[in-house]
Short mmCIF file of C-alpha atoms in Angstrom, two decimals:
data_model
loop_
_atom_site.label_atom_id
_atom_site.label_comp_id
_atom_site.label_asym_id
_atom_site.label_seq_id
_atom_site.Cartn_x
_atom_site.Cartn_y
_atom_site.Cartn_z
CA MET T 692 0.00 0.00 0.00
CA ALA T 693 1.50 3.33 -1.11
CA VAL T 694 2.19 5.92 1.57
CA THR T 695 0.40 9.20 0.92
CA TYR T 696 2.10 12.57 1.33
CA ALA T 697 -0.14 13.34 4.34
CA GLN T 698 1.03 10.12 6.04
CA GLN T 699 4.66 10.88 5.22
CA ARG T 700 4.32 14.38 6.67
CA PHE T 701 2.63 13.03 9.79
CA TRP T 702 5.42 10.55 10.52
CA ILE T 703 8.15 13.10 9.88
CA LEU T 704 6.54 15.42 12.44
CA VAL T 705 6.25 12.48 14.85
CA ILE T 706 9.97 11.64 14.51
CA ILE T 707 10.95 15.28 15.10
CA VAL T 708 8.88 15.39 18.28
CA SER T 709 10.34 12.09 19.56
CA ILE T 710 13.90 13.41 19.30
CA SER T 711 12.82 16.60 21.04
CA GLY T 712 11.37 14.46 23.83
CA PHE T 713 14.64 12.55 24.07
CA SER T 714 16.62 15.77 24.48
CA GLN T 715 14.31 17.14 27.18
CA GLY T 716 14.11 13.80 28.99
CA MET T 717 17.90 13.61 29.14
CA LEU T 718 18.71 17.27 29.80
CA LEU T 719 16.59 17.84 32.92
CA PRO T 720 17.91 14.95 35.07
CA LEU T 721 21.41 15.19 33.54
CA ILE T 722 22.00 18.78 34.66
CA ALA T 723 20.24 18.14 37.98
CA VAL T 724 22.64 15.26 38.70
CA ILE T 725 25.71 17.25 37.57
CA PHE T 726 24.78 20.20 39.79
CA GLU T 727 23.98 17.95 42.75
CA GLN T 728 27.35 16.22 42.43
CA ASP T 729 29.02 19.64 42.27
CA GLY T 730 27.28 20.69 45.50
CA VAL T 731 24.95 23.28 43.97
CA ALA T 732 22.05 24.24 46.31
CA THR T 733 18.70 22.54 45.64
CA THR T 734 16.85 25.82 45.13
CA LEU T 735 19.45 27.09 42.65
CA ASN T 736 19.38 23.71 40.90
CA GLY T 737 15.60 23.96 40.53
CA LEU T 738 15.68 27.60 39.44
CA ASN T 739 18.26 26.79 36.75
CA ALA T 740 15.88 24.19 35.33
CA THR T 741 13.26 26.90 34.83
CA GLY T 742 15.37 28.45 32.04
CA LEU T 743 13.80 26.02 29.58
CA TYR T 744 10.31 27.22 30.42
CA ILE T 745 11.13 30.91 30.79
CA GLY T 746 12.34 30.70 27.18
CA THR T 747 8.98 29.22 26.18
CA LEU T 748 7.11 32.06 27.86
CA LEU T 749 9.38 34.72 26.35
CA ILE T 750 8.76 33.58 22.78
CA SER T 751 5.01 32.87 23.22
CA PRO T 752 3.70 36.41 22.50
CA PHE T 753 5.71 36.58 19.28
CA ILE T 754 5.34 33.12 17.71
CA GLU T 755 1.76 33.13 16.38
CA GLN T 756 2.23 35.95 13.86
CA PRO T 757 5.28 34.36 12.13
CA LEU T 758 3.36 31.07 11.92
CA ARG T 759 0.41 32.75 10.20
CA LYS T 760 2.69 34.79 7.91
CA PHE T 761 5.38 32.27 6.93
CA GLY T 762 3.67 28.92 7.56
CA TYR T 763 4.48 25.85 9.64
CA LYS T 764 7.74 24.67 8.04
CA PRO T 765 9.93 27.78 8.62
CA VAL T 766 8.87 27.98 12.28
CA ILE T 767 9.70 24.29 12.85
CA MET T 768 13.05 24.61 11.07
CA ALA T 769 14.06 27.69 13.06
CA GLY T 770 13.10 26.03 16.36
CA GLY T 771 14.91 22.76 15.60
CA ALA T 772 18.10 24.57 14.53
CA LEU T 773 18.15 26.58 17.76
CA VAL T 774 17.78 23.39 19.83
CA PHE T 775 20.62 21.34 18.33
CA LEU T 776 23.01 24.31 18.19
CA SER T 777 22.33 25.12 21.86
CA LEU T 778 22.84 21.49 22.92
CA ALA T 779 26.23 21.44 21.21
CA THR T 780 27.19 24.73 22.90
CA PHE T 781 26.94 23.20 26.41
CA LEU T 782 30.39 21.75 25.76
CA LEU T 783 32.04 25.16 25.54
CA TRP T 784 31.81 26.34 29.15
CA LYS T 785 30.54 24.79 32.38
CA ASN T 786 28.94 27.70 34.19
CA ILE T 787 25.58 27.98 35.98
CA LEU T 788 24.54 31.27 34.33
CA PHE T 789 25.78 30.20 30.90
CA TRP T 790 23.90 26.91 31.11
CA PHE T 791 20.78 28.78 32.25
CA PHE T 792 21.02 30.95 29.12
CA LEU T 793 21.42 27.86 26.91
CA ARG T 794 18.38 26.24 28.52
CA LEU T 795 16.46 29.43 27.84
CA LEU T 796 17.42 29.21 24.13
CA ILE T 797 16.40 25.54 24.04
CA GLY T 798 13.05 26.52 25.54
CA ILE T 799 12.54 29.06 22.74
CA GLY T 800 13.49 26.54 20.06
CA ASP T 801 11.45 23.69 21.55
CA HIS T 802 8.36 25.87 21.82
CA ALA T 803 8.63 26.97 18.19
CA LEU T 804 9.06 23.35 17.14
CA HIS T 805 6.15 22.01 19.22
CA PHE T 806 3.85 24.92 18.43
CA GLY T 807 4.40 24.41 14.71
CA THR T 808 4.00 20.63 14.72
CA GLN T 809 0.98 20.35 17.03
CA THR T 810 -0.89 23.21 15.31
CA TRP T 811 -0.22 21.61 11.93
CA LEU T 812 -1.56 18.27 13.15
CA THR T 813 -4.65 19.62 14.94
CA ALA T 814 -5.56 21.74 11.90
CA SER T 815 -5.13 18.95 9.32
CA THR T 816 -6.58 15.94 11.17
CA PRO T 817 -10.30 15.02 10.91
CA GLN T 818 -12.11 15.46 14.24
CA HIS T 819 -13.04 11.76 14.56
CA LYS T 820 -9.37 10.74 14.21
CA LEU T 821 -7.89 13.56 16.28
CA GLY T 822 -7.54 11.60 19.52
CA ARG T 823 -5.69 8.79 17.78
CA SER T 824 -3.36 11.12 15.87
CA MET T 825 -2.51 13.29 18.86
CA ALA T 826 -2.03 10.16 20.98
CA ILE T 827 0.60 8.98 18.50
CA TYR T 828 2.12 12.47 18.66
CA GLY T 829 2.21 12.30 22.45
CA LEU T 830 3.42 8.69 22.31
CA SER T 831 6.41 9.68 20.18
CA PHE T 832 7.34 12.41 22.65
CA SER T 833 6.95 9.99 25.57
CA ILE T 834 9.14 7.35 23.92
CA GLY T 835 11.86 9.93 23.42
CA PHE T 836 11.38 11.20 26.95
CA ALA T 837 11.60 7.63 28.32
CA VAL T 838 14.86 6.92 26.52
CA GLY T 839 16.44 10.26 27.49
CA PRO T 840 17.12 9.55 31.22
CA LEU T 841 18.78 6.24 30.31
CA PHE T 842 21.63 8.24 28.75
CA VAL T 843 22.36 10.13 31.99
CA PRO T 844 24.83 7.44 33.22
CA LEU T 845 26.99 8.34 30.20
CA ILE T 846 28.44 11.09 32.43
CA LYS T 847 30.47 8.31 34.08
CA ILE T 848 32.37 8.09 30.78
CA SER T 849 32.40 11.80 30.01
CA GLN T 850 30.18 14.73 30.96
CA ALA T 851 30.34 15.88 27.33
CA LEU T 852 29.09 12.60 25.83
CA PRO T 853 25.33 12.97 26.58
CA PHE T 854 25.32 16.48 25.06
CA ILE T 855 27.10 15.23 21.91
CA VAL T 856 24.67 12.33 21.41
CA SER T 857 21.63 14.55 21.93
CA SER T 858 22.76 17.31 19.56
CA VAL T 859 23.61 14.84 16.77
CA LEU T 860 20.20 13.11 17.04
CA CYS T 861 18.42 16.49 16.97
CA LEU T 862 20.37 17.48 13.85
CA LEU T 863 19.38 14.25 12.06
CA ALA T 864 15.69 14.69 12.98
CA TRP T 865 15.75 18.37 11.97
CA SER T 866 17.02 17.46 8.48
CA LEU T 867 13.77 15.55 7.79
CA VAL T 868 11.83 18.84 7.70
CA PHE T 869 13.26 19.48 4.21
CA PHE T 870 11.06 16.64 2.89
CA VAL T 871 7.71 18.33 3.70
CA ARG T 872 5.94 21.12 1.83
CA ASN T 873 5.10 24.32 3.67
CA GLU T 874 1.48 25.08 4.57
CA HIS T 875 -0.31 27.90 6.38
CA PRO T 876 -2.97 27.80 9.14
CA GLU T 877 -6.63 28.64 8.57
CA ALA T 878 -7.04 32.31 7.70
CA LEU T 879 -8.76 34.57 10.21
CA THR T 880 -12.32 35.48 9.23
CA GLY T 881 -15.12 37.69 10.50
CA ASP T 882 -14.69 39.10 13.99
CA THR T 883 -11.44 37.24 14.65
CA LYS T 884 -9.81 38.92 11.64
CA GLN T 885 -10.45 42.33 13.14
CA THR T 886 -9.17 41.53 16.62
CA GLY T 887 -5.62 41.75 17.88
CA SER T 888 -3.63 39.01 19.54
CA MET T 889 -4.83 39.81 23.05
CA MET T 890 -8.48 39.61 22.01
CA ARG T 891 -7.83 36.26 20.29
CA TYR T 892 -6.26 34.99 23.51
CA ARG T 893 -9.34 36.07 25.41
CA LEU T 894 -11.68 34.39 22.91
CA ALA T 895 -9.71 31.12 22.94
CA PHE T 896 -9.51 31.23 26.74
CA ARG T 897 -13.26 31.78 26.99
CA TYR T 898 -13.95 28.77 24.77
CA ALA T 899 -11.43 26.33 26.20
CA TRP T 900 -9.84 27.47 29.48
CA ILE T 901 -10.52 24.13 31.15
CA ALA T 902 -8.54 22.32 28.44
CA PHE T 903 -5.37 24.27 29.30
CA LEU T 904 -5.17 22.69 32.78
CA PRO T 905 -4.06 19.18 31.65
CA PRO T 906 -1.01 20.63 29.80
CA PHE T 907 -0.29 22.64 32.96
CA VAL T 908 -0.35 19.42 34.99
CA TYR T 909 1.87 17.62 32.51
CA GLY T 910 4.39 20.45 32.56
CA PHE T 911 4.43 20.42 36.36
CA LEU T 912 4.99 16.66 36.41
CA GLU T 913 7.64 16.67 33.69
CA SER T 914 9.81 19.35 35.28
CA SER T 915 9.37 18.39 38.93
CA LEU T 916 9.93 14.67 38.37
CA ASN T 917 12.93 15.14 36.07
CA ALA T 918 14.60 18.14 37.70
CA ILE T 919 13.76 17.77 41.41
CA PHE T 920 12.97 14.08 41.99
CA PRO T 921 16.57 13.02 41.07
CA VAL T 922 17.84 15.31 43.85
CA TYR T 923 15.26 13.91 46.29
CA ALA T 924 16.08 10.32 45.29
CA LEU T 925 19.85 10.82 45.64
CA ARG T 926 19.24 12.12 49.16
CA LYS T 927 17.27 8.93 49.81
CA ASP T 928 20.42 6.99 48.81
CA PHE T 929 19.17 5.95 45.36
CA ASP T 930 21.91 5.11 42.86
CA VAL T 931 22.15 7.39 39.79
CA ALA T 932 21.33 4.41 37.55
CA MET T 933 18.23 3.62 39.66
CA VAL T 934 17.05 7.23 39.37
CA SER T 935 17.26 6.86 35.59
CA ILE T 936 15.24 3.62 35.75
CA VAL T 937 12.53 5.25 37.90
CA LEU T 938 12.13 8.18 35.48
CA ALA T 939 12.16 5.83 32.49
CA ALA T 940 9.47 3.69 34.17
CA PHE T 941 7.19 6.72 34.40
CA SER T 942 7.71 7.53 30.72
CA ILE T 943 7.24 3.89 29.70
CA GLY T 944 3.97 3.90 31.63
CA THR T 945 2.79 6.84 29.51
CA ILE T 946 3.68 4.87 26.38
CA VAL T 947 1.59 1.83 27.32
CA LEU T 948 -1.76 3.63 27.47
CA GLN T 949 -1.11 6.73 25.33
CA LEU T 950 -2.85 5.40 22.21
CA PRO T 951 -5.68 3.48 23.94
CA LEU T 952 -6.59 6.52 26.07
CA GLY T 953 -6.46 8.82 23.05
CA MET T 954 -8.84 6.53 21.14
CA LEU T 955 -11.04 6.20 24.24
CA GLY T 956 -11.29 10.00 24.31
CA ASP T 957 -12.59 9.89 20.71
CA ARG T 958 -15.35 7.52 21.86
CA ILE T 959 -16.50 8.73 25.30
CA GLY T 960 -15.18 12.31 25.45
CA ARG T 961 -11.83 13.80 26.53
CA ARG T 962 -13.08 15.24 29.83
CA LYS T 963 -14.04 11.85 31.27
CA VAL T 964 -10.67 10.35 30.39
CA ILE T 965 -8.81 13.36 31.82
CA LEU T 966 -10.72 13.13 35.11
CA GLY T 967 -10.03 9.41 35.44
CA GLY T 968 -6.33 9.92 34.78
CA LEU T 969 -5.97 12.74 37.31
CA LEU T 970 -7.75 10.81 40.06
CA GLY T 971 -5.72 7.66 39.38
CA GLY T 972 -2.44 9.59 39.32
CA ALA T 973 -3.16 11.41 42.59
CA THR T 974 -4.02 8.12 44.31
CA ILE T 975 -0.92 6.31 43.03
CA PHE T 976 1.57 9.06 43.95
CA ALA T 977 0.05 9.31 47.43
CA ALA T 978 0.36 5.53 47.87
CA CYS T 979 3.93 5.57 46.56
CA SER T 980 4.97 7.97 49.32
CA PHE T 981 4.56 5.12 51.82
CA VAL T 982 6.99 2.79 50.01
CA GLU T 983 9.50 5.30 48.63
CA HIS T 984 12.31 3.70 50.67
CA ILE T 985 12.05 0.61 48.42
CA PRO T 986 13.51 1.55 44.99
CA TRP T 987 11.85 -1.16 42.92
CA SER T 988 8.46 -0.40 44.47
CA VAL T 989 8.93 3.21 43.36
CA VAL T 990 9.66 1.95 39.83
CA VAL T 991 6.35 0.04 39.76
CA PHE T 992 4.29 2.94 41.18
CA PHE T 993 5.88 5.42 38.76
CA ALA T 994 5.02 3.16 35.83
CA LEU T 995 1.39 2.97 37.02
CA ALA T 996 1.25 6.75 37.52
CA GLY T 997 2.63 7.27 34.01
CA MET T 998 -0.23 5.17 32.61
CA CYS T 999 -2.74 7.48 34.30
CA VAL T 1000 -1.33 10.97 33.74
CA GLY T 1001 1.09 10.60 30.84
CA THR T 1002 -1.59 11.50 28.29
CA MET T 1003 -2.54 14.81 29.90
CA PHE T 1004 -0.75 16.96 27.33
CA SER T 1005 -2.15 15.28 24.21
CA LEU T 1006 -5.62 14.94 25.77
CA GLY T 1007 -5.56 18.62 26.70
CA ILE T 1008 -4.71 19.61 23.13
CA THR T 1009 -7.48 17.43 21.65
CA TYR T 1010 -9.96 18.71 24.24
CA MET T 1011 -8.97 22.27 23.32
CA THR T 1012 -9.50 21.43 19.63
CA ASP T 1013 -12.99 20.12 20.45
CA LEU T 1014 -13.87 23.41 22.15
CA THR T 1015 -12.13 25.99 19.94
CA PRO T 1016 -13.22 27.35 16.49
CA LYS T 1017 -10.78 26.26 13.75
CA GLU T 1018 -9.48 29.75 12.96
CA LEU T 1019 -8.48 30.11 16.63
CA LEU T 1020 -6.56 26.80 16.76
CA PRO T 1021 -3.10 28.48 16.52
CA THR T 1022 -4.07 30.69 19.47
CA GLY T 1023 -5.45 27.71 21.40
CA ASN T 1024 -2.30 25.68 20.74
CA LEU T 1025 -0.21 28.64 21.84
CA LEU T 1026 -2.13 28.88 25.11
CA CYS T 1027 -1.67 25.13 25.66
CA GLY T 1028 2.06 25.73 25.34
CA ILE T 1029 1.95 28.71 27.70
CA PHE T 1030 0.09 26.74 30.37
CA PHE T 1031 2.49 23.83 29.90
CA SER T 1032 5.35 26.27 30.50
CA LEU T 1033 3.67 27.76 33.57
CA GLY T 1034 3.30 24.27 35.00
CA SER T 1035 6.91 23.48 34.10
CA LEU T 1036 8.11 26.68 35.78
CA SER T 1037 6.15 25.98 38.95
CA GLY T 1038 7.46 22.39 39.17
CA PRO T 1039 11.16 23.09 39.90
CA PHE T 1040 10.29 26.24 41.89
CA LEU T 1041 7.73 24.59 44.19
CA GLY T 1042 9.62 21.29 44.26
CA GLY T 1043 12.94 22.89 45.14
CA GLY T 1044 11.31 25.06 47.81
CA TYR T 1045 9.45 22.02 49.18
CA LEU T 1046 12.68 20.04 49.58
CA GLN T 1047 14.34 23.04 51.20
CA LEU T 1048 11.56 23.68 53.74
CA VAL T 1049 9.75 20.38 54.35
CA ASP T 1050 11.59 17.44 55.89
CA SER T 1051 8.79 15.41 57.43
CA LEU T 1052 6.58 14.83 54.36
CA SER T 1053 7.35 12.99 51.13
CA PHE T 1054 8.01 14.98 47.96
CA LEU T 1055 5.52 12.69 46.20
CA LEU T 1056 2.68 14.11 48.32
CA LEU T 1057 3.24 17.49 46.63
CA ILE T 1058 2.62 15.79 43.26
CA ALA T 1059 -0.50 14.04 44.59
CA VAL T 1060 -1.98 17.28 45.96
CA MET T 1061 -1.41 19.10 42.66
CA LEU T 1062 -3.18 16.36 40.67
CA ALA T 1063 -6.09 16.24 43.12
CA ALA T 1064 -6.56 20.03 42.96
CA ILE T 1065 -6.75 20.05 39.14
CA PHE T 1066 -9.14 17.07 39.24
CA ILE T 1067 -11.54 19.03 41.48
CA ILE T 1068 -11.40 22.14 39.24
CA ILE T 1069 -12.14 20.20 36.03
CA LEU T 1070 -14.84 18.13 37.74
CA TYR T 1071 -16.84 21.14 38.97
CA PHE T 1072 -16.12 23.82 36.37
CA GLY T 1073 -15.85 21.83 33.13
CA ARG T 1074 -19.45 20.62 32.94
CA ASN T 1075 -20.94 23.57 31.08
CA LEU T 1076 -18.35 24.03 28.31
CA GLN T 1077 -19.64 22.93 24.91
CA THR T 1078 -17.68 21.26 22.13
CA LYS T 1079 -17.89 22.57 18.55
CA SER T 1080 -20.27 19.76 17.56
CA GLU T 1081 -22.57 20.52 20.49
CA ARG T 1082 -22.67 24.25 19.58
CA LYS T 1083 -23.67 23.37 16.03
CA GLU T 1084 -26.56 21.29 17.31
#
C-alpha cells in the first residue's frame, strides 16, 4: 500500500517530536545530577531548570504571527536549529549562568518546534481521528522522553558525551523537515480577523480554558519529576542508575496507554478520560509515598502513575481542539504551550522550595496534591463548556 504525502508528513513530524522528547528527557535529570554532584544548592538547581520554560514564555507572544505569515515549516526549522546548536554549545563552558542561558534558548526553540508541529496536526486531522493522531504524537514524545534519562549514566564516561549524542540526534531529525511542503494555518475570518492578539487569547480562553489545565499538569509533572525528583532520590540513597530507571518507568507507563486513552477520548469524550487519569495519578503518587524507601516499588508505582497521567498533554490539546473554532486553533495551541510552561516553571520552583523547607513529608505528596486540585477544578467547572459539535446542534 502506497504511503500518501499526508502520512509521510505526519510521521516526519512524529519523529521530530520524539527526538525533542529525548533531548528534554535527558537534559533535565542530567544537569540536575551534575549540579547535585558539584554541590549546587537545591533551590538554585531547581531555578536553573526553569530556564527552559522561561524561554517558552518569552517567545510565546511573538510566535503566532510568524506562523500565520510564513507557515508551519519555517517555524519548525528555526526552532529545531536553535535546539541542536544550543545542545552542542553546552560543551564550551561549564557555568551555571551560561547553562541557564542555553536552557532558555532551548526553551525558545522547543516551543517553536512544538507549536508548529501540534498546530499543523490539529488543523489537518479530521475530528473523529484527532484523539488517535494526537495520541501517536504524544506517544512519540513519551518514547523519546523515556529513553532520554537512560543516557544520563553516560556522564560516568564523560560529561560531554550525553550532550554530543543529543545534539547529533536532533540534527538528524531536523534534516527531515526538508522533505515536507510548507502550509499555512486557517485564515482569520469575521470578527477574529479584526481583533488583535490579546483579544484572540481572550476568545480562545473563553472557549477552552478548562482544556489548558491538563497541559499545565503535565508540565508540572515533567519538570518536577525530572529536575527535582533526582535530587530527592539521591538524598534517599538511590543510585544514579536507579534514578534513571525510575524516570524511564514513568515515561514507559505513559507509552503503554497513550494510544488506547487517546482513542477512548474519541469515543466517550476527553473530559471523562482526563478526570479518570488525574484521580488515578493522585491516588498512586500518594500511595507511593509510603513505600518510597524501596527503589523497585517506586519503579512500579511510577510506571502505574505514568499510565494514568502521561496523556494529559495530548488529551488537553485534543480537548482544546474540540472546544475551539478552527481559525483560533493556533491561538489555542499557543495557550496550551503557555500553560504547559507555567506548570513546568512551577514544578522546579515549588519542588525545590518544598525540599528546602519540608523534611517530614514525602516529595511525592506534593505531586498528589497538585493532581487532586486540578481534578476538582475540572470536575466542577468543566461541565458547562460545549464542544464545537454541540454548539452546532
